[in-house]
Amino acid sequence: MATTAAIAPFRVGLKELYLPDFSVILHRTPGLPAHNAKFTVPLWFSKLDLRDYLYHAYNVRILSVRSYVKQQRIIEGDPKNPRPQPNRWHRPRAHKHMIVELEQPFVWPEEPEDYSAWNREEVKDSEAEQKKYGELMQPMGDAVVNEERRKSMREQAKALLEGRLKWKPTTSRSVGSMLSR
């Protein structure tokens, strides 16, 4: 601890941090200059905490910090409760944002053109499948129309009416054999 205090250009905080149990999110903000960066931090985070965190984790020196807490809109009902709750109002948890002025500019790298290294197509396919099955699991999921099945049944009915197919029962048991028992 004494060695970092001698190197740091400011008085180092006394909070020792080994494995953080919080998340600090860096936002891509094209409207801000290159010397500024915007973060979303936990509500309990102070300006000194962010300064110490950036210095010790990434060796980034900052000149100043501006912070604000953004309240969320009031919504009807509780999103965690599956039942609708009319006339019961709930305000979601607020978010704390901090904008820091960096000593050296930070420029975001260009976004890649080819996402094949991240299996982007497979992720999109799995998201589509999950969305499809999620719709089936909703309360009105049994009312969802399966278009593929509808088309195949239409073709089968048309073939039966035209006489190209002959109807056969799907089981070996017939009604007569069940009545004779």
XYZ file of N, CA and C in Angstrom, residues 39 41 45-47 50 65-70 96-100:
51
model
N -19.754 6.839 -17.294
C -19.872 5.557 -16.618
C -21.206 5.470 -15.893
N -22.488 3.675 -12.522
C -21.865 3.100 -11.327
C -22.956 2.767 -10.311
N -21.528 4.513 -4.925
C -20.203 4.914 -5.408
C -20.025 6.422 -5.258
N -18.866 6.835 -4.758
C -18.549 8.259 -4.688
C -17.556 8.606 -5.793
N -17.299 9.904 -5.961
C -16.344 10.353 -6.979
C -14.946 9.812 -6.676
N -14.652 6.107 -7.713
C -14.436 5.919 -9.147
C -13.009 6.291 -9.532
N -14.453 14.809 -11.921
C -15.593 13.890 -12.005
C -16.874 14.692 -11.774
N -17.856 14.470 -12.638
C -19.199 15.010 -12.435
C -20.135 13.824 -12.271
N -21.033 13.921 -11.314
C -21.943 12.795 -11.093
C -23.369 13.301 -10.951
N -24.308 12.438 -11.319
C -25.716 12.737 -11.121
C -26.476 11.429 -11.002
N -27.597 11.525 -10.290
C -28.470 10.370 -10.099
C -29.707 10.608 -10.946
N -30.020 9.655 -11.806
C -31.165 9.772 -12.700
C -32.298 8.908 -12.156
N -27.056 5.826 -11.226
C -26.064 6.876 -10.984
C -25.089 6.899 -12.150
N -24.883 8.072 -12.709
C -23.965 8.255 -13.832
C -22.842 9.189 -13.412
N -21.653 8.923 -13.923
C -20.504 9.792 -13.675
C -19.798 10.062 -14.993
N -19.448 11.326 -15.195
C -18.681 11.728 -16.369
C -17.326 12.198 -15.867
N -16.279 11.568 -16.363
C -14.927 11.905 -15.912
C -14.168 12.604 -17.030
